[in-house]
């Protein structure tokens, strides 16, 4: 059966294995041509399934993992790269292919979209025209939110219930603003203006229990704040225009917004902090233009770990599922780091397909292997960490540089860019559990 397949010379013994029990086949070695390709392995595996499983009636597309890496070339080429003898039995793990993401809506904005985050069925975006926007995942625009006096660079949800939500935005105007959204009335108020940074802000992150948030920017400082809505000192809000409607909005901001000051300032970076993520309730990681990643103790203050890179870092994303971070950099490469590694290289993998600066990266929250990247080459790519040589899919649609991406809701991959759009793709194999409110 297998002897007629593959283009390589000679044969090699392989043993199939899978963690997906519904596709399990007998755990016995098979002799196959050493140059067998992934497509030919797929044909062989489906033939075995048809012979051994009566519950599978149609062919299934699989990816194959050899030496912890997706097989994308003939098997003998990978074995030669890894100096593995063809006399050994080669373990070939297989997984069902991730289905092609389904393109959905395109959300039009008036300026570059530099920030996006999804919570349940709501999409929060930030733009270079100083505004925030609230959308449904189906493309309905709910609110345009003025208030900042400079481009919005990052946004983060703090909390969301069926009746009220809260979120934070940071801007080149050197402030972070905490907002309260009355969903039933579809009105938003700025409750706090967070002051303390001395230059433009670039990033914000809220911790896992929504009690603290962290900000970083061009003053090289990492600041930690409470997300509490209780303060006492009023501060005038920025003017948002000359119309009666804008005056009313300004009056409301003046009445309800208060100054908030940081509870901790952490020093150490030498250039702009481009990204901050909470790795635990009291632990943070940062990426910087100074070519370093840092792990911080957010309770006691101080640096726990510092990792030096080769180029400025533009973004990072931490996965609670696997404990690693992926980073976006100026050299077009995406790198996977284990910040707590004490053995071997700290760079565990490198992913190269983008042709210009990589601006944004985001791990899946439900699959420890999948992440998104967006770059100045107008591409949004879906990656599997076991496939460093090629992405799984190119989520096409942007026609200018991609500035942000998000996968906080496992159902929807979203990205924003300099083409003034947010693109939404639906993940076809997103889990169905814990999805209350996702489609609101």
XYZ file of C-alpha atoms in Angstrom:
440
model
C 0.000 0.000 0.000
C 2.687 2.488 0.979
C 5.447 1.282 -1.288
C 4.052 3.129 -4.322
C 3.978 6.475 -2.488
C 6.712 9.045 -1.922
C 9.513 10.272 -4.056
C 12.479 9.410 -1.830
C 14.749 6.375 -2.080
C 14.543 3.556 0.439
C 12.092 3.033 3.239
C 11.662 4.103 6.838
C 9.586 2.727 9.688
C 6.994 5.137 11.152
C 4.556 4.837 14.035
C 1.395 6.955 14.062
C 0.112 8.514 17.290
C -2.470 11.143 18.207
C -3.959 12.833 21.244
C -7.302 13.011 19.416
C -8.704 9.638 20.419
C -11.529 9.787 17.883
C -8.904 9.382 15.144
C -6.686 6.753 16.778
C -5.284 3.913 14.611
C -3.311 0.802 15.687
C -0.007 1.620 17.397
C 2.213 -0.490 15.131
C 5.111 0.461 12.843
C 4.552 0.907 9.101
C 7.172 0.782 6.379
C 6.837 3.784 4.060
C 9.075 5.399 1.432
C 11.569 7.652 3.175
C 10.574 10.552 0.918
C 6.874 10.317 1.724
C 5.164 13.727 1.706
C 2.534 15.111 4.086
C -0.147 14.681 1.396
C 0.815 11.033 0.975
C 0.838 10.507 4.740
C -2.656 11.958 4.815
C -3.825 9.484 2.162
C -2.238 6.574 4.068
C -3.738 7.631 7.394
C -7.227 8.036 5.962
C -6.970 4.573 4.437
C -6.050 3.171 7.852
C -8.986 5.009 9.407
C -11.397 3.603 6.848
C -10.121 0.095 7.580
C -10.187 0.411 11.370
C -12.941 2.910 12.200
C -16.549 2.420 11.169
C -17.566 5.787 12.664
C -15.517 7.870 10.166
C -17.147 7.966 6.744
C -15.442 10.914 5.040
C -11.727 11.751 4.654
C -10.161 14.039 7.263
C -7.328 16.489 6.620
C -4.437 16.067 9.065
C -1.173 17.797 9.884
C 1.814 15.677 10.932
C 4.313 16.433 13.690
C 7.799 14.949 13.627
C 10.410 16.025 16.188
C 7.887 18.532 17.626
C 7.618 20.315 14.264
C 4.974 20.265 11.554
C 6.080 18.271 8.545
C 5.908 20.492 5.442
C 8.532 18.770 3.303
C 9.287 15.129 2.393
C 10.041 13.111 5.520
C 13.627 12.257 4.548
C 14.540 15.965 4.311
C 13.428 16.601 7.890
C 15.244 13.490 9.115
C 18.428 14.704 7.425
C 18.050 18.171 9.007
C 17.725 16.561 12.439
C 20.428 13.918 11.871
C 17.949 11.106 12.528
C 18.854 7.710 11.158
C 16.459 6.093 8.705
C 17.043 2.894 10.668
C 15.060 4.261 13.618
C 11.294 4.025 14.002
C 10.054 7.579 13.502
C 7.160 8.756 15.668
C 4.645 10.674 13.562
C 2.006 12.479 15.594
C -1.036 13.708 13.724
C -3.688 16.334 14.461
C -6.747 17.399 12.547
C -5.987 20.488 10.494
C -7.222 23.781 11.859
C -10.120 24.811 9.604
C -9.746 27.852 7.400
C -10.891 30.977 9.306
C -14.073 32.447 7.865
C -13.971 36.137 6.840
C -16.773 38.161 8.376
C -17.197 41.910 8.711
C -15.065 44.926 7.861
C -15.571 47.812 10.310
C -14.846 51.198 8.720
C -13.211 53.968 10.776
C -12.203 57.562 9.988
C -8.507 57.106 10.779
C -5.839 54.500 11.475
C -7.008 51.796 13.870
C -4.223 51.331 16.397
C -5.973 49.375 19.177
C -8.578 46.631 19.388
C -9.837 44.202 22.014
C -12.876 41.926 22.074
C -14.878 40.990 25.159
C -17.740 38.556 24.618
C -19.619 39.945 21.598
C -18.337 43.534 21.910
C -15.397 45.040 20.048
C -13.551 48.066 21.469
C -11.318 50.018 19.082
C -9.015 53.014 19.348
C -7.929 55.363 16.553
C -5.391 57.979 15.557
C -8.188 60.591 15.444
C -8.223 60.419 19.283
C -11.527 58.489 19.467
C -12.712 55.161 20.836
C -15.471 53.078 19.275
C -17.795 50.316 20.458
C -19.092 47.730 17.981
C -20.882 44.424 17.987
C -19.060 41.495 16.417
C -21.675 41.575 13.645
C -20.533 45.065 12.631
C -23.085 47.346 14.288
C -21.521 50.599 15.491
C -22.792 51.609 18.937
C -20.730 54.584 20.093
C -18.002 57.022 19.131
C -16.242 58.108 22.308
C -14.239 61.378 22.388
C -12.058 62.479 25.287
C -8.400 61.954 24.449
C -6.410 64.794 22.863
C -3.943 62.500 21.075
C -3.984 59.209 19.154
C -5.253 56.218 21.123
C -2.516 53.541 21.227
C -4.017 50.737 23.334
C -7.272 49.640 24.934
C -8.237 46.944 27.450
C -11.503 45.743 28.920
C -11.697 45.825 32.716
C -15.096 44.183 33.245
C -18.315 43.466 31.398
C -21.777 42.393 32.544
C -25.060 42.394 30.577
C -25.822 45.909 31.838
C -22.517 47.683 32.461
C -18.953 47.559 31.227
C -15.687 49.269 32.013
C -12.498 49.660 30.002
C -9.276 51.656 29.833
C -7.579 53.512 26.980
C -4.102 55.043 26.701
C -2.956 57.784 24.399
C -0.187 59.985 23.095
C -1.746 62.679 25.311
C 0.196 61.072 28.226
C -2.951 59.851 30.011
C -4.861 56.665 30.599
C -8.623 57.025 30.894
C -10.966 54.680 32.763
C -14.444 54.510 31.252
C -17.800 53.234 32.483
C -20.335 52.109 29.894
C -24.056 51.928 30.678
C -25.101 49.351 28.106
C -28.847 49.794 28.538
C -28.611 53.565 28.016
C -25.706 53.211 25.535
C -23.782 55.995 27.257
C -20.147 56.188 28.339
C -18.563 58.320 31.063
C -14.892 58.888 31.797
C -14.616 58.122 35.509
C -10.861 58.618 35.923
C -8.041 60.342 34.110
C -4.803 58.607 35.113
C -1.900 61.044 35.221
C 1.758 60.391 35.985
C 3.482 59.562 32.718
C 5.649 62.284 31.220
C 5.536 61.184 27.572
C 3.241 59.332 25.173
C 1.701 56.059 26.331
C 1.990 52.930 24.202
C 0.455 50.029 26.116
C -1.935 48.946 28.856
C -2.893 45.637 30.441
C -5.414 44.620 33.126
C -4.575 41.797 35.536
C -6.502 38.540 35.784
C -8.917 39.574 38.544
C -9.422 43.072 37.099
C -8.123 44.852 40.196
C -4.945 46.372 38.748
C -3.765 47.726 35.436
C -0.307 48.562 34.124
C 0.809 51.166 31.595
C 4.039 51.890 29.754
C 5.289 54.364 27.195
C 8.009 56.640 25.949
C 9.090 57.866 29.399
C 10.475 54.293 29.909
C 8.434 53.887 33.101
C 6.118 51.020 34.034
C 3.266 52.247 36.212
C 0.700 50.206 38.131
C -2.741 51.576 38.983
C -5.880 50.331 40.669
C -8.978 49.906 38.522
C -11.197 51.136 41.357
C -13.788 53.689 40.289
C -13.647 55.594 43.594
C -11.739 58.881 43.726
C -12.444 62.409 44.960
C -10.468 64.995 42.976
C -12.254 66.438 39.940
C -10.376 67.417 36.796
C -11.680 69.280 33.715
C -11.963 67.150 30.604
C -10.596 67.972 27.193
C -12.863 69.853 24.806
C -14.262 67.556 22.128
C -15.685 70.135 19.734
C -17.901 73.185 19.403
C -21.318 71.611 18.908
C -24.024 71.529 21.560
C -23.705 67.761 21.660
C -19.969 68.015 22.313
C -20.536 70.635 25.009
C -22.974 68.304 26.742
C -20.483 65.484 26.538
C -17.744 67.728 27.911
C -19.937 68.797 30.827
C -20.595 65.174 31.701
C -16.875 64.401 31.612
C -16.101 67.381 33.827
C -18.648 66.207 36.349
C -17.608 62.572 36.596
C -13.908 62.270 35.757
C -11.315 62.325 38.530
C -7.540 62.272 38.716
C -6.009 58.888 39.504
C -2.346 58.488 40.428
C -0.245 55.316 40.183
C 0.317 53.098 43.201
C 3.741 51.979 41.930
C 6.330 53.110 39.378
C 8.948 50.630 38.182
C 12.153 51.819 36.519
C 14.664 49.894 34.446
C 13.981 50.174 30.734
C 16.156 52.606 28.804
C 13.749 53.257 25.915
C 10.020 53.129 25.280
C 7.965 50.292 26.752
C 5.973 48.975 23.811
C 4.009 46.184 25.510
C 3.007 45.035 28.980
C 1.215 41.824 29.946
C 0.232 40.320 33.301
C 1.633 36.821 33.661
C 0.003 36.409 37.070
C -2.099 38.526 39.402
C 1.045 40.219 40.762
C 3.613 39.546 38.018
C 4.161 41.432 34.766
C 6.274 41.168 31.639
C 7.296 44.069 29.417
C 8.822 44.479 25.982
C 10.774 47.559 24.984
C 12.456 49.449 22.192
C 15.675 49.002 24.231
C 15.882 45.400 22.853
C 14.951 43.796 26.196
C 12.157 41.800 27.780
C 11.695 42.078 31.521
C 9.753 40.130 34.131
C 8.640 42.248 37.105
C 7.390 41.636 40.618
C 4.245 43.770 40.734
C 3.778 43.328 44.468
C 7.235 44.078 45.846
C 8.541 46.027 42.858
C 11.760 45.292 41.034
C 12.993 43.197 38.129
C 12.943 39.391 38.355
C 14.382 38.555 34.909
C 15.856 40.437 31.962
C 16.295 38.987 28.471
C 18.280 40.806 25.791
C 17.159 40.645 22.156
C 18.684 41.828 18.882
C 16.175 44.491 17.794
C 13.491 46.725 19.278
C 10.439 44.821 20.485
C 7.087 46.219 19.325
C 4.680 43.824 21.038
C 4.436 40.675 23.116
C 1.737 38.212 24.108
C 1.747 35.802 27.043
C -0.037 32.439 27.007
C -1.338 31.179 30.329
C -1.771 27.785 28.639
C 1.923 27.189 27.920
C 3.738 29.822 30.000
C 5.615 31.352 27.063
C 5.571 34.676 25.237
C 5.717 35.497 21.547
C 7.254 38.798 20.495
C 6.989 41.129 17.500
C 10.162 42.820 16.373
C 11.725 45.209 13.886
C 13.650 42.460 12.083
C 10.482 40.842 10.661
C 10.826 37.820 12.939
C 8.485 36.510 15.618
C 10.209 34.767 18.513
C 8.902 32.454 21.209
C 10.536 32.854 24.638
C 10.281 31.003 27.908
C 10.913 33.791 30.402
C 11.573 31.302 33.196
C 13.855 28.973 31.263
C 17.171 28.141 32.919
C 18.383 25.627 30.339
C 19.424 26.088 26.722
C 18.452 28.999 24.527
C 15.801 31.375 25.807
C 14.507 31.661 22.227
C 12.589 28.425 21.737
C 11.376 29.092 18.179
C 11.538 31.758 15.477
C 8.811 32.357 12.894
C 9.667 34.096 9.634
C 7.180 34.843 6.879
C 6.455 38.553 7.276
C 8.424 40.834 4.963
C 8.263 44.031 7.069
C 8.090 45.060 10.722
C 5.871 42.812 12.834
C 3.683 45.157 14.841
C 1.326 42.928 16.831
C 1.055 39.366 18.180
C -1.682 37.594 20.151
C -1.937 34.075 21.560
C -5.135 32.051 21.373
C -6.790 31.795 24.790
C -7.973 28.222 24.191
C -5.235 26.521 22.143
C -1.682 26.464 23.491
C -0.183 26.242 19.989
C -2.004 28.960 18.009
C -1.319 32.702 17.727
C -1.896 35.636 15.391
C 0.538 38.198 14.030
C 0.034 41.470 12.166
C 2.726 43.422 10.305
C 3.520 46.432 8.155
C 3.360 44.135 5.105
C -0.465 44.308 5.426
C -0.657 40.659 6.447
C -2.390 38.985 9.382
C -1.055 35.447 9.795
C -2.362 32.538 11.853
C 0.462 30.407 13.250
C 0.888 27.096 14.999
C 3.949 27.147 17.254
C 4.879 23.705 15.888
C 5.125 25.151 12.365
C 7.872 27.802 12.514
C 8.660 27.604 8.793
C 5.228 28.592 7.498
C 1.975 30.035 8.897
C -1.244 28.044 8.736
C -3.232 30.816 7.021
C -3.016 34.369 5.741
C -6.127 36.264 6.865
C -6.328 38.518 3.830
C -8.129 41.842 3.606
C -5.953 44.715 4.803
C -4.360 46.874 2.120
C -2.099 48.902 4.419
C 0.050 48.153 7.447
C -1.567 46.175 10.273
C -1.214 47.924 13.618
C -3.061 45.673 16.060
C -4.662 42.248 16.385
C -6.653 40.440 19.054
C -7.948 36.948 19.818
C -9.364 37.492 23.312
C -12.641 35.884 22.271
C -11.764 32.426 20.889
C -14.502 32.742 18.264
C -13.177 35.881 16.577
C -9.800 36.924 15.206
C -9.756 40.700 14.731
C -7.184 43.143 13.397
C -6.943 46.874 12.749
C -4.728 48.882 10.483
C -3.707 51.988 8.617
C -6.370 51.236 5.994
C -8.856 52.530 8.607
C -10.562 49.154 8.976
C -11.049 46.385 11.492
C -11.232 42.945 9.881
C -13.058 40.092 11.611
C -12.472 36.395 10.949
C -14.440 33.630 12.637
C -12.554 30.645 14.000
C -14.510 27.598 12.901
C -13.355 25.275 15.651
C -13.702 27.630 18.632
C -14.918 25.813 21.768
C -18.604 26.089 22.601
C -18.227 26.212 26.351
C -18.247 29.407 28.417
C -19.582 31.474 25.546
C -22.330 33.352 27.328
C -22.717 36.737 25.685
C -20.293 36.014 22.846
C -22.906 36.567 20.204
C -24.695 39.475 21.831
